[in-house]
mmCIF file of C-alpha atoms in Angstrom:
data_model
loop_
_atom_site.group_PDB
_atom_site.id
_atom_site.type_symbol
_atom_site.label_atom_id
_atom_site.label_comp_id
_atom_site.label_asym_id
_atom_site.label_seq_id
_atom_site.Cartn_x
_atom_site.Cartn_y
_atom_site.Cartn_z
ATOM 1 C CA UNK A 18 -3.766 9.756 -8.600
ATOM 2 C CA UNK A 19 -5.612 6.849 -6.798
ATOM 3 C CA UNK A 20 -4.774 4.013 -9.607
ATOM 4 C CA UNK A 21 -1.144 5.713 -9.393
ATOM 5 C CA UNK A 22 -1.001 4.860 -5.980
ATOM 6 C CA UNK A 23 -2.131 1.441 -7.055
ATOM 7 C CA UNK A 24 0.434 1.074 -9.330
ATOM 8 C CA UNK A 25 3.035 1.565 -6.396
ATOM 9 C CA UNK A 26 1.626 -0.312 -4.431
ATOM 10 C CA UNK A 27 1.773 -2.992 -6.857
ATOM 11 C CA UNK A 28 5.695 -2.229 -7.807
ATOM 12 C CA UNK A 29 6.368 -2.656 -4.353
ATOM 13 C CA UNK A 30 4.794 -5.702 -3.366
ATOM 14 C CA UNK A 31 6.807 -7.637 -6.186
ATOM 15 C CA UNK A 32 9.942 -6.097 -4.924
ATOM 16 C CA UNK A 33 8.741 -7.725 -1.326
ATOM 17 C CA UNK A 34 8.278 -10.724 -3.402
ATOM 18 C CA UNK A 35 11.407 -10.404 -5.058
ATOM 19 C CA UNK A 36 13.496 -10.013 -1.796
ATOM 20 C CA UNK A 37 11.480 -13.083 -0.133
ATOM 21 C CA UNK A 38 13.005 -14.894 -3.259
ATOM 22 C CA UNK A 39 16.627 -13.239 -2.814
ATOM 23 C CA UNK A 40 16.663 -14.178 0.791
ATOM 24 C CA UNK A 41 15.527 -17.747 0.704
ATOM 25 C CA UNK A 42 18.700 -17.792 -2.273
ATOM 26 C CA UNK A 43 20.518 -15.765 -1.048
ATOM 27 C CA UNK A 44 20.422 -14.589 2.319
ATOM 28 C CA UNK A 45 20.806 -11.371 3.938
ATOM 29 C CA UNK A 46 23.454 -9.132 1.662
ATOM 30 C CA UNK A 47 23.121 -5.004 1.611
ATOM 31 C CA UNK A 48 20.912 -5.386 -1.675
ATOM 32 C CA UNK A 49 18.428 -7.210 0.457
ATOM 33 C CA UNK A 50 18.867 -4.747 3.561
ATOM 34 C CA UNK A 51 18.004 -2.323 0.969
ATOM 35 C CA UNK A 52 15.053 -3.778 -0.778
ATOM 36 C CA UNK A 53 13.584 -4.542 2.953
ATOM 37 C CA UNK A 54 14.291 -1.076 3.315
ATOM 38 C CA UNK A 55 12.524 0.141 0.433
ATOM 39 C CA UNK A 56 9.549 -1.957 1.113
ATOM 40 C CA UNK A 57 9.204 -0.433 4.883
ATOM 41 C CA UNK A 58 9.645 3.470 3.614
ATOM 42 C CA UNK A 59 6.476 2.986 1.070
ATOM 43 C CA UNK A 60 4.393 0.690 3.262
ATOM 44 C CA UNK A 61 5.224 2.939 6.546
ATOM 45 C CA UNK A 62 4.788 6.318 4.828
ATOM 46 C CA UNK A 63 3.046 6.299 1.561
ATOM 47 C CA UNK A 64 0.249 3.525 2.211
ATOM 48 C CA UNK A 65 -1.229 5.081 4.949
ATOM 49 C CA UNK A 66 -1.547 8.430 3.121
ATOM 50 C CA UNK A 67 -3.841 6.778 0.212
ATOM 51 C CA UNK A 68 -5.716 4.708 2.696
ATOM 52 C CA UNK A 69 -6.575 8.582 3.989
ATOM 53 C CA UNK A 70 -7.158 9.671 0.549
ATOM 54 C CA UNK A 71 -9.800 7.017 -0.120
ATOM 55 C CA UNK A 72 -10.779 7.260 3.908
ATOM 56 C CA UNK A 73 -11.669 11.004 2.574
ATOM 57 C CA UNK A 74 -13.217 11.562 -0.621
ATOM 58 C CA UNK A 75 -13.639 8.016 -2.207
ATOM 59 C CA UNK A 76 -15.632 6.284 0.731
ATOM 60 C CA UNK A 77 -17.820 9.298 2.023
ATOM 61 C CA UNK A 78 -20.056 9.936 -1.347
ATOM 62 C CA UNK A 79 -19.921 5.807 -1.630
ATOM 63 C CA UNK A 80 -21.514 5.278 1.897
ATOM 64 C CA UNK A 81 -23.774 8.114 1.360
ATOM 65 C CA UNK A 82 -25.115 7.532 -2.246
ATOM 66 C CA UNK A 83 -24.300 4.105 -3.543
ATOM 67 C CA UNK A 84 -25.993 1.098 -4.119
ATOM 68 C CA UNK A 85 -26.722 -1.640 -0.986
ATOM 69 C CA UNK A 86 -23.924 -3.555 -2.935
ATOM 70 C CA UNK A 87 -21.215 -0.468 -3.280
ATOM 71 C CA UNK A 88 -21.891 0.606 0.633
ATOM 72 C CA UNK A 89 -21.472 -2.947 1.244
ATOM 73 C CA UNK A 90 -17.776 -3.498 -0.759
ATOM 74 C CA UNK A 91 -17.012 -0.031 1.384
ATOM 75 C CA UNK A 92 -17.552 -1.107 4.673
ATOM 76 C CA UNK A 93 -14.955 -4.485 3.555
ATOM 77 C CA UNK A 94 -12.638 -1.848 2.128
ATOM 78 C CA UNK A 95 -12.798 -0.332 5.422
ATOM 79 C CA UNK A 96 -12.137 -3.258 7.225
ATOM 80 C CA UNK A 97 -9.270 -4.177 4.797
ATOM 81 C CA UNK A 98 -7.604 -0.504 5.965
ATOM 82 C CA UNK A 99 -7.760 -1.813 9.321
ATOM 83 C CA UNK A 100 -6.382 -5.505 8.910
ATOM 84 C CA UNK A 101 -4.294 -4.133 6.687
ATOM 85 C CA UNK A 102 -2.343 -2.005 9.652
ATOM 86 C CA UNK A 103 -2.557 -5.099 11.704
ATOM 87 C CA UNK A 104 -0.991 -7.840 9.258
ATOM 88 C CA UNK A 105 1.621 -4.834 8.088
ATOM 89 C CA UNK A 106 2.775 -4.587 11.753
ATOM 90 C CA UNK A 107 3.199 -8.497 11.829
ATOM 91 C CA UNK A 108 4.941 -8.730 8.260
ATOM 92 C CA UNK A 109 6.367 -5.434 9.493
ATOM 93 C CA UNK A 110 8.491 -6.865 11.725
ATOM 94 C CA UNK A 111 10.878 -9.348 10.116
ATOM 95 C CA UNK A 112 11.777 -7.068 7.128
ATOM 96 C CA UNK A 113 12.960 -4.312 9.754
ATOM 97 C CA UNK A 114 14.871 -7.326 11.352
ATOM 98 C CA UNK A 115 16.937 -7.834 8.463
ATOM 99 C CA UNK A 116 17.221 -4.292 7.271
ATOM 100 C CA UNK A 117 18.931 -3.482 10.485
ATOM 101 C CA UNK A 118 20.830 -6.664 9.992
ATOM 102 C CA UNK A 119 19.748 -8.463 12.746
ATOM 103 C CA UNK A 120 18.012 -11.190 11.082
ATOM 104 C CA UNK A 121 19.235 -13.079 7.674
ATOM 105 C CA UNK A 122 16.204 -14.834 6.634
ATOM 106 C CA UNK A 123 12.663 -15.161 7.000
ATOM 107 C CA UNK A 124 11.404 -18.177 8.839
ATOM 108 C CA UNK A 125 7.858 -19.486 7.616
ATOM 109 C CA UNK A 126 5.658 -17.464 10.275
ATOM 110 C CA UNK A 127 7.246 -14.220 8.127
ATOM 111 C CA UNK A 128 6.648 -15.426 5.073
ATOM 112 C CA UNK A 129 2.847 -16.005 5.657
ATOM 113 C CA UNK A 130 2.720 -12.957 7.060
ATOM 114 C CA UNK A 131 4.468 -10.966 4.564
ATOM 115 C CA UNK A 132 2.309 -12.935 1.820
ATOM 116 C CA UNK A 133 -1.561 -12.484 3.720
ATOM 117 C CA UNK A 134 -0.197 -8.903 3.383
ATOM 118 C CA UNK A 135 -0.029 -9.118 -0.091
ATOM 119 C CA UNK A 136 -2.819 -11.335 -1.143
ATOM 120 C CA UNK A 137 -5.032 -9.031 0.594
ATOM 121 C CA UNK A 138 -3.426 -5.879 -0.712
ATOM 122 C CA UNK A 139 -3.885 -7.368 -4.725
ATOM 123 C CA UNK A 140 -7.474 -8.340 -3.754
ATOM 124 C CA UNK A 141 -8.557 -4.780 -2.341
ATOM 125 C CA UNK A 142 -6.797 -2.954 -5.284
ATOM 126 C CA UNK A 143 -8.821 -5.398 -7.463
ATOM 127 C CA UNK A 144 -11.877 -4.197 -5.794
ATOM 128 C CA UNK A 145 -11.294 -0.510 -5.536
ATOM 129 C CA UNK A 146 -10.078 -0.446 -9.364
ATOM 130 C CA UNK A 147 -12.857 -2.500 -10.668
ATOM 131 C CA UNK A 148 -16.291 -1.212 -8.472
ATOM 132 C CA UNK A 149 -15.326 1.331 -5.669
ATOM 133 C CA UNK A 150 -13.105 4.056 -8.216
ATOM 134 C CA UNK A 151 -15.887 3.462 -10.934
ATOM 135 C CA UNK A 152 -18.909 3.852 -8.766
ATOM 136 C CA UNK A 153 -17.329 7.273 -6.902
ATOM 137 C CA UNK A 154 -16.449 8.389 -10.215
ATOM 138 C CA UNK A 155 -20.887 8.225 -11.227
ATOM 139 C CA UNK A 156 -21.363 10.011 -8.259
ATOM 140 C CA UNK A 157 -18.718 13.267 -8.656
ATOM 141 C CA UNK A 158 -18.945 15.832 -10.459
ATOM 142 C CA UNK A 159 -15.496 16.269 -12.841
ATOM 143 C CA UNK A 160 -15.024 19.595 -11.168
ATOM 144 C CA UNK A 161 -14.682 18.018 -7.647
ATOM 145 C CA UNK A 162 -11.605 16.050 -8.745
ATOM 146 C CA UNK A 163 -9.459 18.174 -8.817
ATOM 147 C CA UNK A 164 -9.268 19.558 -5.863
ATOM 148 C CA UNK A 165 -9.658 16.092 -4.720
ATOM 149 C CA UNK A 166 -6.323 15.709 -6.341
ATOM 150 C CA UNK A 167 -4.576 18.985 -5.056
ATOM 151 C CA UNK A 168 -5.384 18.026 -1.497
ATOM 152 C CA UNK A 169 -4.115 14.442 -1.941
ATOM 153 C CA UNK A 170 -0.660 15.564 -3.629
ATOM 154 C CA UNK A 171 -0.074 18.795 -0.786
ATOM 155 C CA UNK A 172 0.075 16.140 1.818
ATOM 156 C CA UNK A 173 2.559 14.642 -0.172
ATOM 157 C CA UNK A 174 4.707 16.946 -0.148
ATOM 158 C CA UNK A 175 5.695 16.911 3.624
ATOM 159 C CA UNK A 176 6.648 13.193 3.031
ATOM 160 C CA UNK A 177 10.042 11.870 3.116
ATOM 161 C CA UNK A 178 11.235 10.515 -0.628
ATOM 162 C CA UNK A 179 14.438 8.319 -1.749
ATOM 163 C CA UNK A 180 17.578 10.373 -2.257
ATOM 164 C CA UNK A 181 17.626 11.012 -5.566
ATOM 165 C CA UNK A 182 19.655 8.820 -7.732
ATOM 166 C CA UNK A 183 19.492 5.908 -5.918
ATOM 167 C CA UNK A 184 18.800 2.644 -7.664
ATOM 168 C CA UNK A 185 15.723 0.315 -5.752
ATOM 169 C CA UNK A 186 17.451 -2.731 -4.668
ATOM 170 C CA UNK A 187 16.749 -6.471 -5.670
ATOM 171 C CA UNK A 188 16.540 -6.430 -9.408
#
């Protein structure tokens, strides 16, 4: 469910870099309003929830029973949750702006924002895919994932989704 996460993650940070594109083409048109849209529901809502999932049962047995060199890739993961709320409220902003229609590009503070955003959300995916996931995975026992996984999808449940039927915007 974690690496699924990742995978959205990952499907919506190149439709934030496909809007940056469409904007600096294009300008502000409903597709982008859309996209920016898009980009704020899963960031807003979704993100957080995984960053509780991992906050929960990935981090806990790491801290508790890894390696110097896992507990120490933890504590940076940890850190990362925490920039990462900081540099989403700054990259935050400007896509709100112009998905309320109030702003029709992105000047070049927003784009550095919106791309420190990114960089650091491909490099902390990189590191929770390739040593955090594998090293939690040594420590579990099979039978403790899935409940693991129960508890992560009910408090999914209670969040908001896309009308159905409606195409993501910014091809």
């Amino acid at each position: 469910m974690l690496e699924a996460c990742h995978e959205r993650v990952q499907r919506t940070l190149a439709l934030l870099g496909r809007l940056r594109a469409h904007v600096a083409l294009q300008g502000s048109d409903e597709s982008a309003r859309q996209a920016a849209r898009d980009v704020l529901r899963y960031f807003d809502i979704a993100a957080p929830l995984h960053h509780q999932d991992e906050e929960l049962h990935v981090f806990p047995p790491l801290l508790a029973q890894g390696s110097p060199a896992v507990v120490a890739l933890v504590q940076r993961l940890l850190q990362d949750h925490q920039d990462m709320v900081a540099e989403w409220a700054a990259a935050r902003q400007p896509l709100q702006a112009l998905a309320d229609g109030q702003a029709s590009a992105f000047s070049a503070e927003d784009e550095a924002a919106m791309e420190r955003f990114a960089l650091r959300y491909a490099r902390h995916i990189e590191d929770e895919e390739g040593a955090a996931y594998p090293a939690v995975q040594q420590l579990l026992p099979p039978e403790a994932l899935a409940p693991m996984g129960r508890e992560m999808a009910s408090r999914r449940q209670v969040m908001p989704s896309r009308p159905p039927g409606r195409p993501r915007a910014i091809a």
